[in-house]
Short mmCIF file of C-alpha atoms (C1' of nucleotides) in Angstrom, two decimals:
data_model
loop_
_atom_site.label_atom_id
_atom_site.label_comp_id
_atom_site.label_asym_id
_atom_site.label_seq_id
_atom_site.Cartn_x
_atom_site.Cartn_y
_atom_site.Cartn_z
CA MET A 276 -94.00 -12.45 50.79
CA LYS A 277 -96.18 -15.37 50.76
CA ASN A 278 -99.32 -14.55 49.12
CA SER A 279 -100.14 -11.46 47.22
CA LEU A 280 -103.29 -9.91 45.78
CA HIS A 281 -103.85 -10.80 42.31
CA LEU A 282 -106.92 -8.46 40.81
CA GLN A 283 -108.31 -10.44 37.85
CA VAL A 284 -111.52 -8.75 36.12
CA ILE A 285 -113.44 -11.32 36.97
CA THR A 286 -112.84 -12.53 40.28
CA TYR A 287 -110.32 -11.88 42.87
CA THR A 288 -107.91 -14.73 43.78
CA LEU A 289 -105.48 -15.40 46.30
CA MET A 290 -102.01 -16.73 44.89
CA THR A 291 -98.91 -17.18 46.05
CA ASP A 292 -96.21 -15.48 44.18
CA LYS A 293 -94.80 -18.96 43.29
CA LYS A 294 -98.22 -20.60 42.56
CA GLU A 295 -98.46 -17.37 39.66
CA LYS A 296 -94.85 -17.98 38.78
CA ILE A 297 -95.75 -21.64 37.70
CA LEU A 298 -98.70 -20.29 35.81
CA GLN A 299 -97.00 -17.99 33.55
CA SER A 300 -94.11 -19.92 33.17
CA ALA A 301 -95.84 -23.29 31.73
CA LEU A 302 -97.97 -20.29 29.71
CA VAL A 303 -94.90 -19.00 27.88
CA LEU A 304 -94.05 -22.85 27.27
CA PHE A 305 -97.22 -24.43 26.86
CA ALA A 306 -97.93 -21.47 23.87
CA ASN A 307 -94.85 -21.40 22.03
CA GLU A 308 -93.17 -24.96 22.25
CA GLY A 309 -96.49 -26.79 22.72
CA VAL A 310 -97.48 -28.94 25.47
CA SER A 311 -96.53 -32.16 24.78
CA ALA A 312 -93.16 -31.01 24.06
CA THR A 313 -92.81 -28.80 27.50
CA SER A 314 -91.94 -31.02 30.26
CA THR A 315 -92.81 -30.07 34.42
CA ASN A 316 -88.81 -30.22 34.83
CA LYS A 317 -88.25 -27.30 32.18
CA ILE A 318 -91.63 -25.17 33.53
CA ALA A 319 -89.67 -25.38 37.15
CA LYS A 320 -86.66 -24.24 36.03
CA LEU A 321 -88.30 -21.11 33.98
CA ALA A 322 -90.36 -20.50 37.35
CA GLY A 323 -87.38 -20.65 39.58
CA VAL A 324 -89.02 -23.09 41.57
CA SER A 325 -88.98 -26.97 42.90
CA GLU A 326 -90.57 -29.22 40.47
CA GLY A 327 -92.63 -30.82 43.01
CA LEU A 328 -94.31 -27.60 43.41
CA ILE A 329 -96.27 -28.00 40.19
CA PHE A 330 -97.71 -30.90 41.58
CA ARG A 331 -98.85 -29.27 44.77
CA HIS A 332 -100.59 -26.73 43.44
CA TYR A 333 -101.89 -27.96 40.32
CA LYS A 334 -102.08 -32.02 41.36
CA SER A 335 -100.66 -32.74 37.79
CA LYS A 336 -99.39 -31.29 34.49
CA LYS A 337 -102.94 -31.75 33.13
CA GLY A 338 -104.52 -29.79 36.16
CA LEU A 339 -101.87 -26.89 35.27
CA LEU A 340 -102.94 -26.65 32.06
CA ASN A 341 -106.51 -26.72 32.82
CA ALA A 342 -106.09 -23.91 35.09
CA ILE A 343 -104.45 -21.86 32.18
CA ILE A 344 -106.78 -22.33 29.90
CA GLU A 345 -109.76 -21.20 32.57
CA ASN A 346 -107.81 -18.34 32.76
CA ALA A 347 -107.48 -17.49 28.82
CA GLU A 348 -111.51 -18.45 28.43
CA GLN A 349 -111.69 -15.46 30.77
CA LYS A 350 -109.75 -13.00 28.75
CA VAL A 351 -112.20 -14.45 25.69
CA ASN A 352 -115.03 -13.66 27.13
CA ILE A 353 -114.31 -10.49 28.46
CA LEU A 354 -113.73 -9.53 24.41
CA PHE A 355 -116.84 -11.27 23.15
CA GLY A 356 -118.94 -9.86 25.75
CA ASP A 357 -118.14 -6.53 24.63
CA ILE A 358 -119.59 -7.53 20.91
CA MET A 359 -122.69 -8.97 22.87
CA MET A 360 -123.53 -6.38 24.40
CA GLN A 361 -124.01 -4.06 21.28
CA THR A 362 -127.57 -3.39 20.23
CA ASP A 363 -127.09 -1.84 16.69
CA PRO A 364 -126.32 -4.05 14.16
CA LYS A 365 -123.84 -2.09 12.46
CA SER A 366 -121.78 -1.82 15.93
CA VAL A 367 -122.11 -5.59 16.16
CA ILE A 368 -120.12 -5.64 12.48
CA LEU A 369 -117.57 -3.08 13.62
CA LYS A 370 -116.88 -4.83 17.22
CA THR A 371 -116.31 -8.06 15.62
CA ILE A 372 -114.22 -6.63 12.69
CA GLU A 373 -111.91 -4.70 15.72
CA PHE A 374 -111.76 -8.30 17.46
CA PRO A 375 -108.50 -9.56 16.46
CA PHE A 376 -106.70 -6.51 16.42
CA LEU A 377 -107.59 -5.76 20.12
CA ILE A 378 -105.54 -8.60 21.36
CA LYS A 379 -102.98 -7.23 23.69
CA LYS A 380 -99.25 -8.34 22.76
CA SER A 381 -99.06 -8.63 26.42
CA GLU A 382 -101.58 -11.65 26.33
CA TYR A 383 -100.52 -13.13 22.83
CA ASN A 384 -99.39 -16.39 24.76
CA TYR A 385 -102.75 -16.84 26.33
CA TRP A 386 -104.19 -17.04 22.36
CA LYS A 387 -101.36 -19.00 21.08
CA LEU A 388 -102.30 -21.55 23.66
CA GLN A 389 -105.97 -21.52 22.71
CA PHE A 390 -105.51 -21.37 18.97
CA LYS A 391 -102.93 -24.30 19.28
CA LEU A 392 -105.27 -26.78 21.12
CA LYS A 393 -108.36 -26.24 18.54
CA TRP A 394 -106.27 -28.84 16.84
CA GLU A 395 -106.36 -31.03 19.55
CA GLU A 396 -109.77 -32.47 19.68
CA GLU A 397 -110.52 -32.81 23.37
CA TYR A 398 -110.29 -29.12 23.09
CA ASN A 399 -112.01 -28.02 19.88
CA ASN A 400 -115.40 -26.98 20.96
CA PRO A 401 -117.00 -25.07 18.00
CA ASN A 402 -120.05 -24.48 19.83
CA LYS A 403 -118.43 -21.97 22.18
CA MET A 404 -118.84 -19.61 19.33
CA LYS A 405 -122.54 -20.29 18.63
CA PRO A 406 -123.86 -17.20 20.46
CA LEU A 407 -121.62 -14.87 18.75
CA LEU A 408 -122.40 -16.37 15.39
CA ASP A 409 -126.34 -15.68 16.40
CA LYS A 410 -125.80 -12.63 17.19
CA LEU A 411 -123.72 -11.82 13.95
CA THR A 412 -126.46 -13.57 11.61
CA TRP A 413 -128.94 -11.27 13.79
CA ALA A 414 -126.76 -8.50 12.52
CA PHE A 415 -126.53 -9.25 8.73
CA THR A 416 -130.55 -10.52 9.15
CA GLN A 417 -131.28 -6.59 10.02
CA LEU A 418 -129.10 -5.07 7.53
CA ASN A 419 -130.78 -7.31 4.62
CA TYR A 420 -128.19 -8.89 3.69
CA ASP A 421 -129.29 -12.37 1.31
CA PHE A 422 -127.80 -15.09 3.13
CA PRO A 423 -126.79 -13.67 6.90
CA ALA A 424 -126.23 -17.35 8.55
CA LEU A 425 -123.21 -17.97 5.67
CA GLU A 426 -122.31 -14.08 5.89
CA ALA A 427 -121.94 -15.00 9.87
CA GLN A 428 -119.96 -18.02 9.07
CA TYR A 429 -117.78 -16.39 6.72
CA MET A 430 -116.96 -13.52 9.09
CA LEU A 431 -116.34 -15.77 11.96
CA GLN A 432 -114.19 -17.81 10.06
CA THR A 433 -112.24 -15.13 8.28
CA LEU A 434 -111.43 -13.55 11.97
CA GLU A 435 -110.08 -16.77 13.25
CA SER A 436 -107.41 -16.44 10.40
CA ILE A 437 -106.93 -12.94 10.70
CA SER A 438 -106.20 -13.83 14.64
CA THR A 439 -104.22 -16.55 13.75
CA GLU A 440 -101.93 -14.81 11.11
CA ILE A 441 -101.48 -11.91 13.69
CA LEU A 442 -100.24 -14.27 16.58
CA LYS A 443 -97.88 -15.93 14.43
CA GLY A 444 -96.50 -12.49 13.45
CA ASN A 445 -97.33 -12.94 9.86
CA LEU A 446 -99.81 -9.71 9.23
CA THR A 447 -97.86 -6.83 9.03
CA ASN A 448 -100.23 -4.37 7.37
CA GLN A 449 -102.40 -4.65 10.63
CA GLN A 450 -103.94 -1.41 10.30
CA GLN A 451 -104.57 -1.22 6.57
CA PHE A 452 -106.11 -4.55 6.50
CA LYS A 453 -108.42 -3.71 9.23
CA GLN A 454 -109.53 -0.48 7.40
CA PHE A 455 -110.12 -2.65 4.46
CA LEU A 456 -112.55 -5.00 6.16
CA ILE A 457 -114.33 -1.73 8.01
CA HIS A 458 -114.26 -0.55 4.59
CA LYS A 459 -115.74 -3.79 2.58
CA TYR A 460 -118.80 -4.06 5.02
CA SER A 461 -119.30 -0.34 5.31
CA ALA A 462 -119.18 -0.69 8.91
CA MET B 4 -91.79 -59.01 -1.56
CA LYS B 5 -88.81 -56.62 -0.71
CA ASN B 6 -89.60 -53.72 -3.08
CA SER B 7 -92.72 -52.60 -4.85
CA LEU B 8 -93.42 -49.89 -7.63
CA HIS B 9 -95.23 -46.43 -5.96
CA LEU B 10 -95.87 -44.29 -8.74
CA GLN B 11 -95.74 -40.55 -7.23
CA VAL B 12 -97.23 -38.11 -9.74
CA ILE B 13 -93.98 -36.43 -10.12
CA THR B 14 -91.14 -38.88 -9.34
CA TYR B 15 -90.94 -42.49 -9.19
CA THR B 16 -89.83 -44.00 -6.06
CA LEU B 17 -88.75 -47.32 -5.05
CA MET B 18 -89.56 -48.09 -1.36
CA THR B 19 -89.55 -51.24 0.70
CA ASP B 20 -93.24 -52.00 2.13
CA LYS B 21 -91.67 -51.73 5.97
CA LYS B 22 -89.99 -48.26 4.93
CA GLU B 23 -93.52 -46.88 3.59
CA LYS B 24 -95.51 -48.86 6.25
CA ILE B 25 -93.28 -46.64 8.52
CA LEU B 26 -94.05 -43.50 6.80
CA GLN B 27 -97.65 -43.92 6.75
CA SER B 28 -98.19 -44.61 10.09
CA ALA B 29 -95.86 -42.07 11.21
CA LEU B 30 -98.25 -39.29 9.22
CA VAL B 31 -101.37 -40.27 10.79
CA LEU B 32 -99.53 -40.22 14.68
CA PHE B 33 -98.19 -36.58 13.57
CA ALA B 34 -100.79 -35.30 12.28
CA ASN B 35 -103.69 -36.60 14.72
CA GLU B 36 -101.54 -36.32 18.32
CA GLY B 37 -98.75 -33.82 17.18
CA VAL B 38 -94.97 -34.47 17.01
CA SER B 39 -94.05 -34.11 20.33
CA ALA B 40 -96.57 -36.51 21.78
CA THR B 41 -95.91 -39.47 19.16
CA SER B 42 -92.88 -41.90 20.28
CA THR B 43 -90.74 -43.98 18.21
CA ASN B 44 -92.29 -46.58 19.93
CA LYS B 45 -95.85 -45.84 19.11
CA ILE B 46 -94.81 -45.42 15.12
CA ALA B 47 -92.95 -48.77 14.85
CA LYS B 48 -96.17 -50.67 16.71
CA LEU B 49 -98.33 -49.11 14.80
CA ALA B 50 -96.30 -49.68 11.51
CA GLY B 51 -95.71 -53.36 12.82
CA VAL B 52 -92.02 -52.99 12.46
CA SER B 53 -89.13 -52.93 15.10
CA GLU B 54 -88.14 -49.47 16.49
CA GLY B 55 -84.66 -49.66 15.24
CA LEU B 56 -86.03 -49.70 11.25
CA ILE B 57 -87.04 -46.47 11.44
CA PHE B 58 -83.82 -45.08 12.33
CA ARG B 59 -82.31 -47.42 9.54
CA HIS B 60 -84.26 -45.49 6.91
CA TYR B 61 -84.60 -42.14 8.37
CA LYS B 62 -81.72 -41.62 10.61
CA SER B 63 -84.08 -39.95 13.33
CA LYS B 64 -87.49 -38.79 13.85
CA LYS B 65 -86.71 -35.55 12.83
CA GLY B 66 -85.65 -37.15 9.78
CA LEU B 67 -88.96 -39.16 9.44
CA LEU B 68 -90.79 -35.56 10.06
CA ASN B 69 -89.03 -34.29 6.83
CA ALA B 70 -89.71 -36.91 4.80
CA ILE B 71 -93.26 -36.45 5.42
CA ILE B 72 -93.13 -33.20 5.12
CA GLU B 73 -91.18 -33.47 1.46
CA ASN B 74 -94.12 -35.92 0.55
CA ALA B 75 -96.76 -32.97 1.61
CA GLU B 76 -95.33 -30.68 -0.18
CA GLN B 77 -95.77 -32.37 -3.32
CA LYS B 78 -99.34 -32.41 -2.86
CA VAL B 79 -99.71 -28.61 -2.27
CA ASN B 80 -98.10 -28.05 -5.21
CA ILE B 81 -100.04 -30.10 -7.49
CA LEU B 82 -103.40 -28.42 -6.14
CA PHE B 83 -101.37 -24.79 -6.37
CA GLY B 84 -99.85 -25.96 -10.12
CA ASP B 85 -103.61 -25.87 -11.19
CA ILE B 86 -104.24 -22.14 -9.94
CA MET B 87 -101.48 -20.95 -11.03
CA MET B 88 -101.72 -22.27 -14.26
CA GLN B 89 -104.82 -20.42 -15.44
CA THR B 90 -104.79 -17.30 -17.92
CA ASP B 91 -107.87 -15.91 -17.04
CA PRO B 92 -108.72 -13.83 -13.91
CA LYS B 93 -112.25 -15.26 -12.86
CA SER B 94 -110.68 -19.05 -13.41
CA VAL B 95 -107.92 -18.01 -11.26
CA ILE B 96 -110.73 -16.90 -8.41
CA LEU B 97 -113.05 -19.77 -9.15
CA LYS B 98 -109.88 -22.51 -8.76
CA THR B 99 -108.69 -20.58 -5.58
CA ILE B 100 -112.18 -20.88 -3.86
CA GLU B 101 -112.85 -24.27 -4.86
CA PHE B 102 -109.09 -25.48 -3.79
CA PRO B 103 -110.19 -26.27 0.03
CA PHE B 104 -112.98 -28.36 -1.14
CA LEU B 105 -110.71 -30.57 -3.51
CA ILE B 106 -108.43 -31.78 -0.88
CA LYS B 107 -109.06 -35.67 -0.75
CA LYS B 108 -110.25 -37.32 2.47
CA SER B 109 -107.26 -39.65 1.96
CA GLU B 110 -104.98 -36.82 2.22
CA TYR B 111 -106.65 -35.23 5.07
CA ASN B 112 -103.74 -36.22 7.34
CA TYR B 113 -101.07 -34.77 5.31
CA TRP B 114 -102.63 -31.45 5.13
CA LYS B 115 -103.31 -31.71 8.96
CA LEU B 116 -100.18 -32.28 9.54
CA GLN B 117 -98.83 -29.08 7.39
CA PHE B 118 -101.49 -26.73 9.24
CA LYS B 119 -100.42 -27.61 12.84
CA LEU B 120 -96.68 -27.00 11.74
CA LYS B 121 -97.26 -23.80 10.57
CA TRP B 122 -97.53 -23.01 14.30
CA GLU B 123 -94.16 -24.05 14.76
CA GLU B 124 -91.54 -21.43 14.00
CA GLU B 125 -89.52 -23.89 12.50
CA TYR B 126 -91.97 -24.74 9.68
CA ASN B 127 -94.09 -21.70 9.26
CA ASN B 128 -93.14 -20.13 5.93
CA PRO B 129 -95.62 -17.34 5.01
CA ASN B 130 -93.18 -16.84 1.69
CA LYS B 131 -94.35 -20.24 0.17
CA MET B 132 -98.14 -18.31 -0.74
CA LYS B 133 -96.22 -15.43 -2.50
CA PRO B 134 -96.33 -16.97 -5.99
CA LEU B 135 -100.41 -17.79 -5.24
CA LEU B 136 -100.44 -13.82 -3.62
CA ASP B 137 -99.27 -12.38 -6.68
CA LYS B 138 -101.31 -14.76 -8.96
CA LEU B 139 -104.36 -13.40 -7.32
CA THR B 140 -103.72 -9.63 -6.91
CA TRP B 141 -102.87 -10.04 -10.50
CA ALA B 142 -106.76 -11.72 -11.11
CA PHE B 143 -108.36 -8.66 -8.75
CA THR B 144 -106.16 -5.88 -10.73
CA GLN B 145 -108.27 -7.50 -13.72
CA LEU B 146 -111.23 -7.19 -12.48
CA ASN B 147 -110.72 -4.12 -11.51
CA TYR B 148 -111.18 -4.40 -7.77
CA ASP B 149 -110.32 -1.24 -5.72
CA PHE B 150 -107.51 -2.84 -3.11
CA PRO B 151 -106.40 -5.75 -5.47
CA ALA B 152 -103.69 -6.31 -2.73
CA LEU B 153 -105.76 -6.82 -0.08
CA GLU B 154 -108.64 -8.67 -1.50
CA ALA B 155 -105.85 -11.17 -2.33
CA GLN B 156 -104.71 -11.53 1.09
CA TYR B 157 -108.00 -11.49 2.05
CA MET B 158 -108.94 -14.40 -0.47
CA LEU B 159 -106.09 -16.63 0.80
CA GLN B 160 -106.66 -16.06 4.78
CA THR B 161 -110.33 -16.99 4.12
CA LEU B 162 -109.30 -20.11 2.16
CA GLU B 163 -106.70 -20.92 4.72
CA SER B 164 -109.29 -20.79 7.65
CA ILE B 165 -112.22 -22.70 5.55
CA SER B 166 -109.36 -25.81 4.91
CA THR B 167 -108.58 -25.52 8.79
CA GLU B 168 -112.43 -25.90 9.28
CA ILE B 169 -112.59 -28.72 6.85
CA LEU B 170 -109.81 -30.38 8.46
CA LYS B 171 -110.93 -30.12 11.79
CA GLY B 172 -114.23 -31.71 10.47
CA ASN B 173 -116.38 -28.56 11.89
CA LEU B 174 -117.18 -27.31 8.19
CA THR B 175 -120.77 -29.44 7.66
CA ASN B 176 -122.15 -27.29 5.00
CA GLN B 177 -119.18 -27.44 2.88
CA GLN B 178 -120.81 -27.55 -0.52
CA GLN B 179 -123.51 -24.54 0.39
CA PHE B 180 -120.68 -22.41 1.76
CA LYS B 181 -118.76 -23.19 -1.45
CA GLN B 182 -121.46 -21.73 -3.49
CA PHE B 183 -121.80 -18.43 -1.14
CA LEU B 184 -118.37 -17.76 -2.24
CA ILE B 185 -118.50 -18.17 -5.55
CA HIS B 186 -121.79 -15.69 -5.85
CA LYS B 187 -119.75 -13.43 -3.69
CA TYR B 188 -116.86 -13.21 -6.34
CA SER B 189 -119.50 -14.03 -8.84
CA ALA B 190 -116.69 -16.50 -10.23
"C1'" DA C 61 -76.27 -72.42 -13.55
"C1'" DA C 62 -74.20 -72.73 -9.25
"C1'" DT C 63 -71.52 -70.35 -5.61
"C1'" DT C 64 -69.08 -66.53 -3.55
"C1'" DT C 65 -69.51 -61.70 -2.06
"C1'" DA C 66 -71.50 -57.51 -1.18
"C1'" DA C 67 -75.33 -54.79 0.38
"C1'" DT C 68 -79.14 -53.79 2.14
"C1'" DA C 69 -83.66 -54.79 5.09
"C1'" DG C 70 -84.75 -56.00 9.55
"C1'" DT C 71 -84.52 -57.72 14.73
"C1'" DG C 72 -84.29 -57.05 19.60
"C1'" DA C 73 -82.02 -55.92 23.19
"C1'" DG C 74 -79.78 -52.56 25.70
"C1'" DT C 75 -77.86 -47.37 25.76
"C1'" DA C 76 -77.87 -42.99 28.42
"C1'" DC C 77 -80.93 -39.71 30.05
"C1'" DT C 78 -85.99 -37.59 30.50
"C1'" DT C 79 -90.48 -38.27 31.95
"C1'" DA C 80 -94.89 -37.13 35.24
"C1'" DC C 81 -95.42 -37.80 39.28
"C1'" DT C 82 -94.29 -39.12 44.95
"C1'" DT C 83 -92.44 -39.14 49.12
"C1'" DA C 84 -90.20 -37.49 53.50
"C1'" DT C 85 -88.40 -33.67 55.20
"C1'" DT C 86 -87.97 -28.63 56.03
"C1'" DA C 87 -89.21 -23.76 55.94
"C1'" DT C 88 -92.41 -20.01 56.83
"C1'" DA C 89 -96.55 -17.74 58.06
"C1'" DG C 90 -100.54 -16.82 60.64
"C1'" DC D 184 -98.32 -25.31 67.34
"C1'" DT D 185 -100.55 -26.02 63.27
"C1'" DA D 186 -101.13 -25.87 58.39
"C1'" DT D 187 -99.39 -24.57 54.25
"C1'" DA D 188 -95.49 -23.68 51.23
"C1'" DA D 189 -91.70 -25.38 49.56
"C1'" DT D 190 -87.83 -28.72 48.73
"C1'" DA D 191 -84.61 -32.74 47.05
"C1'" DA D 192 -84.59 -36.71 46.56
"C1'" DG D 193 -86.54 -40.00 45.18
"C1'" DT D 194 -89.34 -43.54 41.62
"C1'" DA D 195 -90.99 -46.66 37.57
"C1'" DA D 196 -92.09 -45.84 33.11
"C1'" DG D 197 -91.04 -44.20 28.72
"C1'" DT D 198 -87.59 -41.43 25.41
"C1'" DA D 199 -84.80 -41.53 21.10
"C1'" DC D 200 -81.27 -43.88 19.78
"C1'" DT D 201 -77.46 -47.64 19.42
"C1'" DC D 202 -75.39 -51.96 18.85
"C1'" DA D 203 -74.58 -56.66 17.33
"C1'" DC D 204 -76.64 -59.56 14.92
"C1'" DT D 205 -79.33 -62.27 10.98
"C1'" DA D 206 -82.49 -62.76 7.15
"C1'" DT D 207 -82.95 -61.50 2.27
"C1'" DT D 208 -81.91 -59.85 -2.08
"C1'" DA D 209 -78.66 -58.11 -6.04
"C1'" DA D 210 -74.42 -58.44 -7.89
"C1'" DA D 211 -70.05 -60.87 -9.58
"C1'" DT D 212 -67.35 -64.30 -10.35
"C1'" DT D 213 -66.83 -68.71 -11.68
#
DNA sequence: AATTTAATAGTGAGTACTTACTTATTATAG
DNA sequence: CTATAATAAGTAAGTACTCACTATTAAATT
């Protein structure tokens, strides 16, 4: 079979099986070993494909990375979108707290890669969080918090670190911790 | 000059200038470009030494990394030690909050490297924080918080994320944020 | 104090192997 | 038949590391 139809929540994409296999294999390696530590040779072997095919489909190693990042950003936007569309301030807080705990195990590698890349200047874009930060500031304002902007910043930072710990496998008491946060914000 | 005397707060170490230069150059590159992305050739050039000298002094690239990590851990222990020796629960909280804001610019690379390495399974050791976690749990217990263990975990995570943002250069309102946290814990 | 001996610091060219990427060629689908 | 998918076999530059060698310093012996 040369082509297969893959449903991605936002767009339909036609991708050959092998092209897709390359993407998945690269994701696994990039996320767990790091981009520089992953050779195109390794990717090809894991994907069961000739090395040349990577370059036919993605032009360069960086092109492959960018393709993965685009995929990853879709997944972020889906979860973010759910928060952004809330109209009740309490729901905004609640959804935001729930956010790190909603990350599916099957998508860990996407998130791992994204968090790792934040350490590379080229891919670290703090402004990407701006809309969510504004939404949270609005929510805390509605709820009459003393320093809504700082509260928003505080919450975002906490959530980033919680996500990080979950992805590293360090947060063993996830549900307990989630309840604790909800209780703390009486959300 | 072959040898120079370097005062390191815990031990005195005799190191040749070039050996020291290798260490510093490697730190800069490891912290900012990543370990795998840094070649021994690059390190040698930045240090202004022959590549072979790296291996004479540190045996391998990994040996060099380990030497840097040892140095870095000393710096962590100094800051941690200050918190651990506090006897008043409020002081424990206050010192802990102040912790990320005490990181000197001149030592950013040490911390950057350590935080980056937490993503590599080999170097990620969550138990290293255990003593501090216990101390914080004790402090929150003394202060009659409802869930001292969770509060401690929460605070540690917050601090990790603040440190991270500072090191990435994303936290522009450091003093404001620090005051906000102190106010929040009335510390 | 002078001279030999030993040890360490440092170099530069070379090692086998890996890297990202290319090119020529063949297979396969519509 | 044509266009694209896929491969195998390249390439030049880079990789961590070694080796044979020299330079510098310290220690031991006169």
